Amino acid sequence: TIFMVLHVVHPWTYKQIKDTLHFGPIERFRERDSKASKLITDALDVGHKVCLHYLATDPINNLIAESALQADPSYKVLFNERVQRVPSSEKGIPLSLEGLNLKEDMFFIGGLTERCLGNSMKVFRVLVKNNFGIYYVPEICVSGNRKELSLTEKELKGMGVKEISYEGLLKRF
């Protein structure tokens, strides 16, 4: 097993449909949510670091968002004591890197790819040495705007951020 870090950036985006936050499971996203849950659980079980990027700049909205996640059995694993909490801005910029090793491959899921998640990956791509990879799993990421997503994906690719499939990431465990 190669050690790695799984970053879950602003996961409440999993609980949103347009501008509405939903509590409990959302049937049409059941497969995605199940994959995200398995990925997080498996990463923890084999000893990989899992980081939950939470909204530190807006504690009230963060409390509401985390309540929505806790109401869905798929995402209760994010509140496991082994998950490291990383404070971030509303734009996905990490506000502290305390406890993070920047000499490991990093994998990202969450949302929105074209905004917070993309911004977080850009920051880590700059901070992490080039001999370590920055990857994301598009099928377990949330997007709200196809045009912006396409532009962000091109920018990320140009920075050396790579896509990896869900199955491809599971094989690394």
JSON list of N, CA and C in Angstrom, two decimals, residues 50-131:
[
{"chain": "A", "resi": 50, "resn": "VAL", "atom": "N", "xyz": [-7.50, 10.78, 5.86]},
{"chain": "A", "resi": 50, "resn": "VAL", "atom": "CA", "xyz": [-8.68, 11.37, 5.22]},
{"chain": "A", "resi": 50, "resn": "VAL", "atom": "C", "xyz": [-8.88, 12.74, 5.85]},
{"chain": "A", "resi": 51, "resn": "CYS", "atom": "N", "xyz": [-9.02, 13.75, 4.98]},
{"chain": "A", "resi": 51, "resn": "CYS", "atom": "CA", "xyz": [-9.20, 15.13, 5.45]},
{"chain": "A", "resi": 51, "resn": "CYS", "atom": "C", "xyz": [-10.55, 15.67, 5.00]},
{"chain": "A", "resi": 52, "resn": "LEU", "atom": "N", "xyz": [-11.31, 16.16, 5.94]},
{"chain": "A", "resi": 52, "resn": "LEU", "atom": "CA", "xyz": [-12.59, 16.81, 5.66]},
{"chain": "A", "resi": 52, "resn": "LEU", "atom": "C", "xyz": [-12.36, 18.32, 5.65]},
{"chain": "A", "resi": 53, "resn": "HIS", "atom": "N", "xyz": [-12.52, 18.94, 4.49]},
{"chain": "A", "resi": 53, "resn": "HIS", "atom": "CA", "xyz": [-12.38, 20.39, 4.37]},
{"chain": "A", "resi": 53, "resn": "HIS", "atom": "C", "xyz": [-13.73, 21.02, 4.70]},
{"chain": "A", "resi": 54, "resn": "TYR", "atom": "N", "xyz": [-13.77, 21.74, 5.80]},
{"chain": "A", "resi": 54, "resn": "TYR", "atom": "CA", "xyz": [-15.03, 22.34, 6.26]},
{"chain": "A", "resi": 54, "resn": "TYR", "atom": "C", "xyz": [-14.98, 23.85, 6.12]},
{"chain": "A", "resi": 55, "resn": "LEU", "atom": "N", "xyz": [-16.13, 24.46, 6.16]},
{"chain": "A", "resi": 55, "resn": "LEU", "atom": "CA", "xyz": [-16.27, 25.90, 5.97]},
{"chain": "A", "resi": 55, "resn": "LEU", "atom": "C", "xyz": [-16.00, 26.62, 7.29]},
{"chain": "A", "resi": 56, "resn": "ALA", "atom": "N", "xyz": [-14.76, 27.01, 7.50]},
{"chain": "A", "resi": 56, "resn": "ALA", "atom": "CA", "xyz": [-14.37, 27.65, 8.76]},
{"chain": "A", "resi": 56, "resn": "ALA", "atom": "C", "xyz": [-14.79, 29.11, 8.84]},
{"chain": "A", "resi": 57, "resn": "THR", "atom": "N", "xyz": [-15.02, 29.71, 7.69]},
{"chain": "A", "resi": 57, "resn": "THR", "atom": "CA", "xyz": [-15.33, 31.14, 7.67]},
{"chain": "A", "resi": 57, "resn": "THR", "atom": "C", "xyz": [-16.81, 31.45, 7.89]},
{"chain": "A", "resi": 58, "resn": "ASP", "atom": "N", "xyz": [-17.64, 30.41, 7.98]},
{"chain": "A", "resi": 58, "resn": "ASP", "atom": "CA", "xyz": [-19.08, 30.62, 8.19]},
{"chain": "A", "resi": 58, "resn": "ASP", "atom": "C", "xyz": [-19.61, 29.51, 9.10]},
{"chain": "A", "resi": 59, "resn": "PRO", "atom": "N", "xyz": [-19.38, 29.63, 10.42]},
{"chain": "A", "resi": 59, "resn": "PRO", "atom": "CA", "xyz": [-19.73, 28.54, 11.33]},
{"chain": "A", "resi": 59, "resn": "PRO", "atom": "C", "xyz": [-21.20, 28.15, 11.34]},
{"chain": "A", "resi": 60, "resn": "ILE", "atom": "N", "xyz": [-22.11, 29.09, 11.14]},
{"chain": "A", "resi": 60, "resn": "ILE", "atom": "CA", "xyz": [-23.55, 28.75, 11.16]},
{"chain": "A", "resi": 60, "resn": "ILE", "atom": "C", "xyz": [-23.90, 27.89, 9.94]},
{"chain": "A", "resi": 61, "resn": "ASN", "atom": "N", "xyz": [-23.50, 28.33, 8.75]},
{"chain": "A", "resi": 61, "resn": "ASN", "atom": "CA", "xyz": [-23.77, 27.53, 7.55]},
{"chain": "A", "resi": 61, "resn": "ASN", "atom": "C", "xyz": [-23.03, 26.20, 7.60]},
{"chain": "A", "resi": 62, "resn": "ASN", "atom": "N", "xyz": [-21.84, 26.17, 8.20]},
{"chain": "A", "resi": 62, "resn": "ASN", "atom": "CA", "xyz": [-21.11, 24.92, 8.32]},
{"chain": "A", "resi": 62, "resn": "ASN", "atom": "C", "xyz": [-21.87, 23.94, 9.22]},
{"chain": "A", "resi": 63, "resn": "LEU", "atom": "N", "xyz": [-22.44, 24.44, 10.31]},
{"chain": "A", "resi": 63, "resn": "LEU", "atom": "CA", "xyz": [-23.22, 23.59, 11.21]},
{"chain": "A", "resi": 63, "resn": "LEU", "atom": "C", "xyz": [-24.43, 23.00, 10.49]},
{"chain": "A", "resi": 64, "resn": "ILE", "atom": "N", "xyz": [-25.12, 23.80, 9.71]},
{"chain": "A", "resi": 64, "resn": "ILE", "atom": "CA", "xyz": [-26.27, 23.32, 8.95]},
{"chain": "A", "resi": 64, "resn": "ILE", "atom": "C", "xyz": [-25.82, 22.28, 7.93]},
{"chain": "A", "resi": 65, "resn": "ALA", "atom": "N", "xyz": [-24.73, 22.57, 7.22]},
{"chain": "A", "resi": 65, "resn": "ALA", "atom": "CA", "xyz": [-24.23, 21.65, 6.19]},
{"chain": "A", "resi": 65, "resn": "ALA", "atom": "C", "xyz": [-23.81, 20.31, 6.81]},
{"chain": "A", "resi": 66, "resn": "GLU", "atom": "N", "xyz": [-23.12, 20.38, 7.93]},
{"chain": "A", "resi": 66, "resn": "GLU", "atom": "CA", "xyz": [-22.68, 19.13, 8.58]},
{"chain": "A", "resi": 66, "resn": "GLU", "atom": "C", "xyz": [-23.86, 18.36, 9.14]},
{"chain": "A", "resi": 67, "resn": "SER", "atom": "N", "xyz": [-24.91, 19.04, 9.56]},
{"chain": "A", "resi": 67, "resn": "SER", "atom": "CA", "xyz": [-26.12, 18.35, 10.02]},
{"chain": "A", "resi": 67, "resn": "SER", "atom": "C", "xyz": [-26.76, 17.58, 8.86]},
{"chain": "A", "resi": 68, "resn": "ALA", "atom": "N", "xyz": [-26.76, 18.18, 7.66]},
{"chain": "A", "resi": 68, "resn": "ALA", "atom": "CA", "xyz": [-27.30, 17.49, 6.48]},
{"chain": "A", "resi": 68, "resn": "ALA", "atom": "C", "xyz": [-26.47, 16.24, 6.17]},
{"chain": "A", "resi": 69, "resn": "LEU", "atom": "N", "xyz": [-25.17, 16.33, 6.31]},
{"chain": "A", "resi": 69, "resn": "LEU", "atom": "CA", "xyz": [-24.31, 15.15, 6.07]},
{"chain": "A", "resi": 69, "resn": "LEU", "atom": "C", "xyz": [-24.56, 14.07, 7.11]},
{"chain": "A", "resi": 70, "resn": "GLN", "atom": "N", "xyz": [-24.70, 14.46, 8.37]},
{"chain": "A", "resi": 70, "resn": "GLN", "atom": "CA", "xyz": [-24.92, 13.48, 9.43]},
{"chain": "A", "resi": 70, "resn": "GLN", "atom": "C", "xyz": [-26.28, 12.79, 9.31]},
{"chain": "A", "resi": 71, "resn": "ALA", "atom": "N", "xyz": [-27.21, 13.42, 8.62]},
{"chain": "A", "resi": 71, "resn": "ALA", "atom": "CA", "xyz": [-28.54, 12.82, 8.42]},
{"chain": "A", "resi": 71, "resn": "ALA", "atom": "C", "xyz": [-28.54, 11.77, 7.32]},
{"chain": "A", "resi": 72, "resn": "ASP", "atom": "N", "xyz": [-27.42, 11.61, 6.64]},
{"chain": "A", "resi": 72, "resn": "ASP", "atom": "CA", "xyz": [-27.31, 10.62, 5.56]},
{"chain": "A", "resi": 72, "resn": "ASP", "atom": "C", "xyz": [-26.31, 9.55, 6.00]},
{"chain": "A", "resi": 73, "resn": "PRO", "atom": "N", "xyz": [-26.75, 8.30, 6.14]},
{"chain": "A", "resi": 73, "resn": "PRO", "atom": "CA", "xyz": [-25.85, 7.24, 6.59]},
{"chain": "A", "resi": 73, "resn": "PRO", "atom": "C", "xyz": [-24.57, 7.12, 5.76]},
{"chain": "A", "resi": 74, "resn": "SER", "atom": "N", "xyz": [-24.62, 7.48, 4.49]},
{"chain": "A", "resi": 74, "resn": "SER", "atom": "CA", "xyz": [-23.44, 7.38, 3.63]},
{"chain": "A", "resi": 74, "resn": "SER", "atom": "C", "xyz": [-22.32, 8.30, 4.10]},
{"chain": "A", "resi": 75, "resn": "TYR", "atom": "N", "xyz": [-22.66, 9.40, 4.73]},
{"chain": "A", "resi": 75, "resn": "TYR", "atom": "CA", "xyz": [-21.65, 10.39, 5.08]},
{"chain": "A", "resi": 75, "resn": "TYR", "atom": "C", "xyz": [-21.31, 10.48, 6.56]},
{"chain": "A", "resi": 76, "resn": "LYS", "atom": "N", "xyz": [-21.90, 9.62, 7.36]},
{"chain": "A", "resi": 76, "resn": "LYS", "atom": "CA", "xyz": [-21.58, 9.63, 8.80]},
{"chain": "A", "resi": 76, "resn": "LYS", "atom": "C", "xyz": [-20.11, 9.33, 9.04]},
{"chain": "A", "resi": 77, "resn": "VAL", "atom": "N", "xyz": [-19.48, 8.57, 8.14]},
{"chain": "A", "resi": 77, "resn": "VAL", "atom": "CA", "xyz": [-18.07, 8.22, 8.27]},
{"chain": "A", "resi": 77, "resn": "VAL", "atom": "C", "xyz": [-17.18, 9.47, 8.30]},
{"chain": "A", "resi": 78, "resn": "LEU", "atom": "N", "xyz": [-17.64, 10.56, 7.74]},
{"chain": "A", "resi": 78, "resn": "LEU", "atom": "CA", "xyz": [-16.84, 11.79, 7.75]},
{"chain": "A", "resi": 78, "resn": "LEU", "atom": "C", "xyz": [-16.64, 12.35, 9.16]},
{"chain": "A", "resi": 79, "resn": "PHE", "atom": "N", "xyz": [-17.44, 11.89, 10.09]},
{"chain": "A", "resi": 79, "resn": "PHE", "atom": "CA", "xyz": [-17.36, 12.39, 11.46]},
{"chain": "A", "resi": 79, "resn": "PHE", "atom": "C", "xyz": [-16.66, 11.40, 12.38]},
{"chain": "A", "resi": 80, "resn": "ASN", "atom": "N", "xyz": [-15.99, 10.42, 11.78]},
{"chain": "A", "resi": 80, "resn": "ASN", "atom": "CA", "xyz": [-15.16, 9.47, 12.50]},
{"chain": "A", "resi": 80, "resn": "ASN", "atom": "C", "xyz": [-13.98, 10.24, 13.10]},
{"chain": "A", "resi": 81, "resn": "GLU", "atom": "N", "xyz": [-13.57, 9.85, 14.29]},
{"chain": "A", "resi": 81, "resn": "GLU", "atom": "CA", "xyz": [-12.47, 10.56, 14.96]},
{"chain": "A", "resi": 81, "resn": "GLU", "atom": "C", "xyz": [-11.15, 10.49, 14.19]},
{"chain": "A", "resi": 82, "resn": "ARG", "atom": "N", "xyz": [-11.01, 9.53, 13.26]},
{"chain": "A", "resi": 82, "resn": "ARG", "atom": "CA", "xyz": [-9.77, 9.41, 12.49]},
{"chain": "A", "resi": 82, "resn": "ARG", "atom": "C", "xyz": [-9.71, 10.39, 11.32]},
{"chain": "A", "resi": 83, "resn": "VAL", "atom": "N", "xyz": [-10.82, 11.06, 11.00]},
{"chain": "A", "resi": 83, "resn": "VAL", "atom": "CA", "xyz": [-10.84, 12.03, 9.91]},
{"chain": "A", "resi": 83, "resn": "VAL", "atom": "C", "xyz": [-10.29, 13.36, 10.43]},
{"chain": "A", "resi": 84, "resn": "GLN", "atom": "N", "xyz": [-9.29, 13.88, 9.72]},
{"chain": "A", "resi": 84, "resn": "GLN", "atom": "CA", "xyz": [-8.70, 15.17, 10.10]},
{"chain": "A", "resi": 84, "resn": "GLN", "atom": "C", "xyz": [-9.54, 16.29, 9.50]},
{"chain": "A", "resi": 85, "resn": "ARG", "atom": "N", "xyz": [-9.84, 17.27, 10.30]},
{"chain": "A", "resi": 85, "resn": "ARG", "atom": "CA", "xyz": [-10.62, 18.42, 9.84]},
{"chain": "A", "resi": 85, "resn": "ARG", "atom": "C", "xyz": [-9.67, 19.51, 9.38]},
{"chain": "A", "resi": 86, "resn": "VAL", "atom": "N", "xyz": [-9.89, 20.00, 8.15]},
{"chain": "A", "resi": 86, "resn": "VAL", "atom": "CA", "xyz": [-9.06, 21.05, 7.57]},
{"chain": "A", "resi": 86, "resn": "VAL", "atom": "C", "xyz": [-9.95, 22.29, 7.36]},
{"chain": "A", "resi": 87, "resn": "PRO", "atom": "N", "xyz": [-9.64, 23.38, 8.04]},
{"chain": "A", "resi": 87, "resn": "PRO", "atom": "CA", "xyz": [-10.45, 24.59, 7.86]},
{"chain": "A", "resi": 87, "resn": "PRO", "atom": "C", "xyz": [-10.21, 25.18, 6.47]},
{"chain": "A", "resi": 88, "resn": "SER", "atom": "N", "xyz": [-11.30, 25.62, 5.84]},
{"chain": "A", "resi": 88, "resn": "SER", "atom": "CA", "xyz": [-11.14, 26.23, 4.51]},
{"chain": "A", "resi": 88, "resn": "SER", "atom": "C", "xyz": [-12.09, 27.42, 4.37]},
{"chain": "A", "resi": 89, "resn": "SER", "atom": "N", "xyz": [-11.78, 28.22, 3.35]},
{"chain": "A", "resi": 89, "resn": "SER", "atom": "CA", "xyz": [-12.62, 29.37, 3.04]},
{"chain": "A", "resi": 89, "resn": "SER", "atom": "C", "xyz": [-13.81, 28.92, 2.20]},
{"chain": "A", "resi": 90, "resn": "GLU", "atom": "N", "xyz": [-14.75, 29.83, 1.96]},
{"chain": "A", "resi": 90, "resn": "GLU", "atom": "CA", "xyz": [-15.90, 29.50, 1.11]},
{"chain": "A", "resi": 90, "resn": "GLU", "atom": "C", "xyz": [-15.47, 29.22, -0.33]},
{"chain": "A", "resi": 91, "resn": "LYS", "atom": "N", "xyz": [-14.25, 29.60, -0.69]},
{"chain": "A", "resi": 91, "resn": "LYS", "atom": "CA", "xyz": [-13.74, 29.33, -2.05]},
{"chain": "A", "resi": 91, "resn": "LYS", "atom": "C", "xyz": [-12.91, 28.05, -2.10]},
{"chain": "A", "resi": 92, "resn": "GLY", "atom": "N", "xyz": [-12.83, 27.32, -0.98]},
{"chain": "A", "resi": 92, "resn": "GLY", "atom": "CA", "xyz": [-12.11, 26.05, -0.95]},
{"chain": "A", "resi": 92, "resn": "GLY", "atom": "C", "xyz": [-10.63, 26.17, -0.64]},
{"chain": "A", "resi": 93, "resn": "ILE", "atom": "N", "xyz": [-10.16, 27.35, -0.28]},
{"chain": "A", "resi": 93, "resn": "ILE", "atom": "CA", "xyz": [-8.75, 27.55, 0.03]},
{"chain": "A", "resi": 93, "resn": "ILE", "atom": "C", "xyz": [-8.48, 27.08, 1.46]},
{"chain": "A", "resi": 94, "resn": "PRO", "atom": "N", "xyz": [-7.55, 26.13, 1.64]},
{"chain": "A", "resi": 94, "resn": "PRO", "atom": "CA", "xyz": [-7.25, 25.69, 3.01]},
{"chain": "A", "resi": 94, "resn": "PRO", "atom": "C", "xyz": [-6.65, 26.83, 3.83]},
{"chain": "A", "resi": 95, "resn": "LEU", "atom": "N", "xyz": [-7.13, 26.99, 5.05]},
{"chain": "A", "resi": 95, "resn": "LEU", "atom": "CA", "xyz": [-6.68, 28.07, 5.92]},
{"chain": "A", "resi": 95, "resn": "LEU", "atom": "C", "xyz": [-5.57, 27.63, 6.86]},
{"chain": "A", "resi": 96, "resn": "SER", "atom": "N", "xyz": [-5.34, 26.32, 6.94]},
{"chain": "A", "resi": 96, "resn": "SER", "atom": "CA", "xyz": [-4.27, 25.77, 7.76]},
{"chain": "A", "resi": 96, "resn": "SER", "atom": "C", "xyz": [-3.83, 24.45, 7.14]},
{"chain": "A", "resi": 97, "resn": "LEU", "atom": "N", "xyz": [-2.53, 24.21, 7.16]},
{"chain": "A", "resi": 97, "resn": "LEU", "atom": "CA", "xyz": [-1.98, 22.95, 6.65]},
{"chain": "A", "resi": 97, "resn": "LEU", "atom": "C", "xyz": [-1.43, 22.11, 7.80]},
{"chain": "A", "resi": 98, "resn": "GLU", "atom": "N", "xyz": [-1.78, 22.50, 9.02]},
{"chain": "A", "resi": 98, "resn": "GLU", "atom": "CA", "xyz": [-1.28, 21.79, 10.20]},
{"chain": "A", "resi": 98, "resn": "GLU", "atom": "C", "xyz": [-1.63, 20.30, 10.14]},
{"chain": "A", "resi": 99, "resn": "GLY", "atom": "N", "xyz": [-0.62, 19.48, 10.35]},
{"chain": "A", "resi": 99, "resn": "GLY", "atom": "CA", "xyz": [-0.82, 18.03, 10.38]},
{"chain": "A", "resi": 99, "resn": "GLY", "atom": "C", "xyz": [-0.84, 17.37, 9.01]},
{"chain": "A", "resi": 100, "resn": "LEU", "atom": "N", "xyz": [-0.64, 18.15, 7.95]},
{"chain": "A", "resi": 100, "resn": "LEU", "atom": "CA", "xyz": [-0.64, 17.56, 6.61]},
{"chain": "A", "resi": 100, "resn": "LEU", "atom": "C", "xyz": [0.79, 17.34, 6.12]},
{"chain": "A", "resi": 101, "resn": "ASN", "atom": "N", "xyz": [1.02, 16.18, 5.54]},
{"chain": "A", "resi": 101, "resn": "ASN", "atom": "CA", "xyz": [2.32, 15.87, 4.94]},
{"chain": "A", "resi": 101, "resn": "ASN", "atom": "C", "xyz": [2.20, 16.19, 3.46]},
{"chain": "A", "resi": 102, "resn": "LEU", "atom": "N", "xyz": [2.99, 17.12, 2.99]},
{"chain": "A", "resi": 102, "resn": "LEU", "atom": "CA", "xyz": [2.92, 17.52, 1.58]},
{"chain": "A", "resi": 102, "resn": "LEU", "atom": "C", "xyz": [3.82, 16.65, 0.70]},
{"chain": "A", "resi": 103, "resn": "LYS", "atom": "N", "xyz": [4.28, 15.52, 1.26]},
{"chain": "A", "resi": 103, "resn": "LYS", "atom": "CA", "xyz": [5.13, 14.61, 0.49]},
{"chain": "A", "resi": 103, "resn": "LYS", "atom": "C", "xyz": [4.42, 13.27, 0.31]},
{"chain": "A", "resi": 104, "resn": "GLU", "atom": "N", "xyz": [3.18, 13.34, -0.12]},
{"chain": "A", "resi": 104, "resn": "GLU", "atom": "CA", "xyz": [2.37, 12.15, -0.39]},
{"chain": "A", "resi": 104, "resn": "GLU", "atom": "C", "xyz": [1.48, 12.45, -1.58]},
{"chain": "A", "resi": 105, "resn": "ASP", "atom": "N", "xyz": [1.07, 11.40, -2.29]},
{"chain": "A", "resi": 105, "resn": "ASP", "atom": "CA", "xyz": [0.06, 11.58, -3.34]},
{"chain": "A", "resi": 105, "resn": "ASP", "atom": "C", "xyz": [-1.22, 12.02, -2.66]},
{"chain": "A", "resi": 106, "resn": "MET", "atom": "N", "xyz": [-1.96, 12.90, -3.33]},
{"chain": "A", "resi": 106, "resn": "MET", "atom": "CA", "xyz": [-3.20, 13.41, -2.78]},
{"chain": "A", "resi": 106, "resn": "MET", "atom": "C", "xyz": [-4.33, 13.19, -3.76]},
{"chain": "A", "resi": 107, "resn": "PHE", "atom": "N", "xyz": [-5.46, 12.74, -3.23]},
{"chain": "A", "resi": 107, "resn": "PHE", "atom": "CA", "xyz": [-6.64, 12.43, -4.03]},
{"chain": "A", "resi": 107, "resn": "PHE", "atom": "C", "xyz": [-7.80, 13.27, -3.50]},
{"chain": "A", "resi": 108, "resn": "PHE", "atom": "N", "xyz": [-8.62, 13.77, -4.41]},
{"chain": "A", "resi": 108, "resn": "PHE", "atom": "CA", "xyz": [-9.67, 14.71, -4.04]},
{"chain": "A", "resi": 108, "resn": "PHE", "atom": "C", "xyz": [-11.04, 14.24, -4.54]},
{"chain": "A", "resi": 109, "resn": "ILE", "atom": "N", "xyz": [-12.03, 14.44, -3.67]},
{"chain": "A", "resi": 109, "resn": "ILE", "atom": "CA", "xyz": [-13.43, 14.27, -4.04]},
{"chain": "A", "resi": 109, "resn": "ILE", "atom": "C", "xyz": [-14.20, 15.41, -3.39]},
{"chain": "A", "resi": 110, "resn": "GLY", "atom": "N", "xyz": [-15.45, 15.60, -3.76]},
{"chain": "A", "resi": 110, "resn": "GLY", "atom": "CA", "xyz": [-16.28, 16.64, -3.16]},
{"chain": "A", "resi": 110, "resn": "GLY", "atom": "C", "xyz": [-16.80, 17.59, -4.22]},
{"chain": "A", "resi": 111, "resn": "GLY", "atom": "N", "xyz": [-16.84, 18.86, -3.89]},
{"chain": "A", "resi": 111, "resn": "GLY", "atom": "CA", "xyz": [-17.38, 19.81, -4.85]},
{"chain": "A", "resi": 111, "resn": "GLY", "atom": "C", "xyz": [-17.16, 21.25, -4.44]},
{"chain": "A", "resi": 112, "resn": "LEU", "atom": "N", "xyz": [-17.59, 22.03, -5.24]},
{"chain": "A", "resi": 112, "resn": "LEU", "atom": "CA", "xyz": [-17.88, 21.90, -6.67]},
{"chain": "A", "resi": 112, "resn": "LEU", "atom": "C", "xyz": [-16.54, 21.87, -7.41]},
{"chain": "A", "resi": 113, "resn": "THR", "atom": "N", "xyz": [-16.43, 21.00, -8.38]},
{"chain": "A", "resi": 113, "resn": "THR", "atom": "CA", "xyz": [-15.16, 20.83, -9.09]},
{"chain": "A", "resi": 113, "resn": "THR", "atom": "C", "xyz": [-14.70, 22.15, -9.68]},
{"chain": "A", "resi": 114, "resn": "GLU", "atom": "N", "xyz": [-15.62, 22.90, -10.27]},
{"chain": "A", "resi": 114, "resn": "GLU", "atom": "CA", "xyz": [-15.24, 24.15, -10.94]},
{"chain": "A", "resi": 114, "resn": "GLU", "atom": "C", "xyz": [-15.03, 25.32, -9.98]},
{"chain": "A", "resi": 115, "resn": "ARG", "atom": "N", "xyz": [-15.24, 25.08, -8.71]},
{"chain": "A", "resi": 115, "resn": "ARG", "atom": "CA", "xyz": [-15.06, 26.17, -7.73]},
{"chain": "A", "resi": 115, "resn": "ARG", "atom": "C", "xyz": [-14.17, 25.70, -6.58]},
{"chain": "A", "resi": 116, "resn": "CYS", "atom": "N", "xyz": [-14.78, 25.38, -5.45]},
{"chain": "A", "resi": 116, "resn": "CYS", "atom": "CA", "xyz": [-14.03, 25.07, -4.22]},
{"chain": "A", "resi": 116, "resn": "CYS", "atom": "C", "xyz": [-13.06, 23.91, -4.40]},
{"chain": "A", "resi": 117, "resn": "LEU", "atom": "N", "xyz": [-13.53, 22.82, -4.93]},
{"chain": "A", "resi": 117, "resn": "LEU", "atom": "CA", "xyz": [-12.68, 21.65, -5.11]},
{"chain": "A", "resi": 117, "resn": "LEU", "atom": "C", "xyz": [-11.53, 21.97, -6.05]},
{"chain": "A", "resi": 118, "resn": "GLY", "atom": "N", "xyz": [-11.82, 22.63, -7.16]},
{"chain": "A", "resi": 118, "resn": "GLY", "atom": "CA", "xyz": [-10.78, 23.02, -8.10]},
{"chain": "A", "resi": 118, "resn": "GLY", "atom": "C", "xyz": [-9.76, 23.95, -7.46]},
{"chain": "A", "resi": 119, "resn": "ASN", "atom": "N", "xyz": [-10.23, 24.93, -6.69]},
{"chain": "A", "resi": 119, "resn": "ASN", "atom": "CA", "xyz": [-9.33, 25.86, -6.01]},
{"chain": "A", "resi": 119, "resn": "ASN", "atom": "C", "xyz": [-8.41, 25.13, -5.03]},
{"chain": "A", "resi": 120, "resn": "SER", "atom": "N", "xyz": [-8.98, 24.19, -4.29]},
{"chain": "A", "resi": 120, "resn": "SER", "atom": "CA", "xyz": [-8.18, 23.44, -3.33]},
{"chain": "A", "resi": 120, "resn": "SER", "atom": "C", "xyz": [-7.11, 22.62, -4.04]},
{"chain": "A", "resi": 121, "resn": "MET", "atom": "N", "xyz": [-7.47, 21.97, -5.14]},
{"chain": "A", "resi": 121, "resn": "MET", "atom": "CA", "xyz": [-6.48, 21.18, -5.89]},
{"chain": "A", "resi": 121, "resn": "MET", "atom": "C", "xyz": [-5.38, 22.07, -6.44]},
{"chain": "A", "resi": 122, "resn": "LYS", "atom": "N", "xyz": [-5.72, 23.27, -6.90]},
{"chain": "A", "resi": 122, "resn": "LYS", "atom": "CA", "xyz": [-4.71, 24.20, -7.42]},
{"chain": "A", "resi": 122, "resn": "LYS", "atom": "C", "xyz": [-3.72, 24.59, -6.33]},
{"chain": "A", "resi": 123, "resn": "VAL", "atom": "N", "xyz": [-4.23, 24.88, -5.14]},
{"chain": "A", "resi": 123, "resn": "VAL", "atom": "CA", "xyz": [-3.36, 25.23, -4.02]},
{"chain": "A", "resi": 123, "resn": "VAL", "atom": "C", "xyz": [-2.41, 24.08, -3.70]},
{"chain": "A", "resi": 124, "resn": "PHE", "atom": "N", "xyz": [-2.94, 22.87, -3.59]},
{"chain": "A", "resi": 124, "resn": "PHE", "atom": "CA", "xyz": [-2.09, 21.73, -3.26]},
{"chain": "A", "resi": 124, "resn": "PHE", "atom": "C", "xyz": [-1.12, 21.39, -4.39]},
{"chain": "A", "resi": 125, "resn": "ARG", "atom": "N", "xyz": [-1.52, 21.61, -5.63]},
{"chain": "A", "resi": 125, "resn": "ARG", "atom": "CA", "xyz": [-0.60, 21.36, -6.75]},
{"chain": "A", "resi": 125, "resn": "ARG", "atom": "C", "xyz": [0.63, 22.26, -6.64]},
{"chain": "A", "resi": 126, "resn": "VAL", "atom": "N", "xyz": [0.43, 23.48, -6.19]},
{"chain": "A", "resi": 126, "resn": "VAL", "atom": "CA", "xyz": [1.55, 24.42, -6.02]},
{"chain": "A", "resi": 126, "resn": "VAL", "atom": "C", "xyz": [2.40, 24.02, -4.81]},
{"chain": "A", "resi": 127, "resn": "LEU", "atom": "N", "xyz": [1.78, 23.56, -3.74]},
{"chain": "A", "resi": 127, "resn": "LEU", "atom": "CA", "xyz": [2.50, 23.24, -2.50]},
{"chain": "A", "resi": 127, "resn": "LEU", "atom": "C", "xyz": [3.19, 21.89, -2.52]},
{"chain": "A", "resi": 128, "resn": "VAL", "atom": "N", "xyz": [2.62, 20.91, -3.21]},
{"chain": "A", "resi": 128, "resn": "VAL", "atom": "CA", "xyz": [3.14, 19.55, -3.20]},
{"chain": "A", "resi": 128, "resn": "VAL", "atom": "C", "xyz": [4.22, 19.43, -4.27]},
{"chain": "A", "resi": 129, "resn": "LYS", "atom": "N", "xyz": [5.33, 18.82, -3.91]},
{"chain": "A", "resi": 129, "resn": "LYS", "atom": "CA", "xyz": [6.43, 18.63, -4.87]},
{"chain": "A", "resi": 129, "resn": "LYS", "atom": "C", "xyz": [5.94, 17.84, -6.08]},
{"chain": "A", "resi": 130, "resn": "ASN", "atom": "N", "xyz": [6.50, 18.15, -7.23]},
{"chain": "A", "resi": 130, "resn": "ASN", "atom": "CA", "xyz": [6.04, 17.55, -8.49]},
{"chain": "A", "resi": 130, "resn": "ASN", "atom": "C", "xyz": [6.19, 16.03, -8.57]},
{"chain": "A", "resi": 131, "resn": "ASN", "atom": "N", "xyz": [7.04, 15.43, -7.74]},
{"chain": "A", "resi": 131, "resn": "ASN", "atom": "CA", "xyz": [7.16, 13.97, -7.79]},
{"chain": "A", "resi": 131, "resn": "ASN", "atom": "C", "xyz": [6.02, 13.28, -7.05]}
]
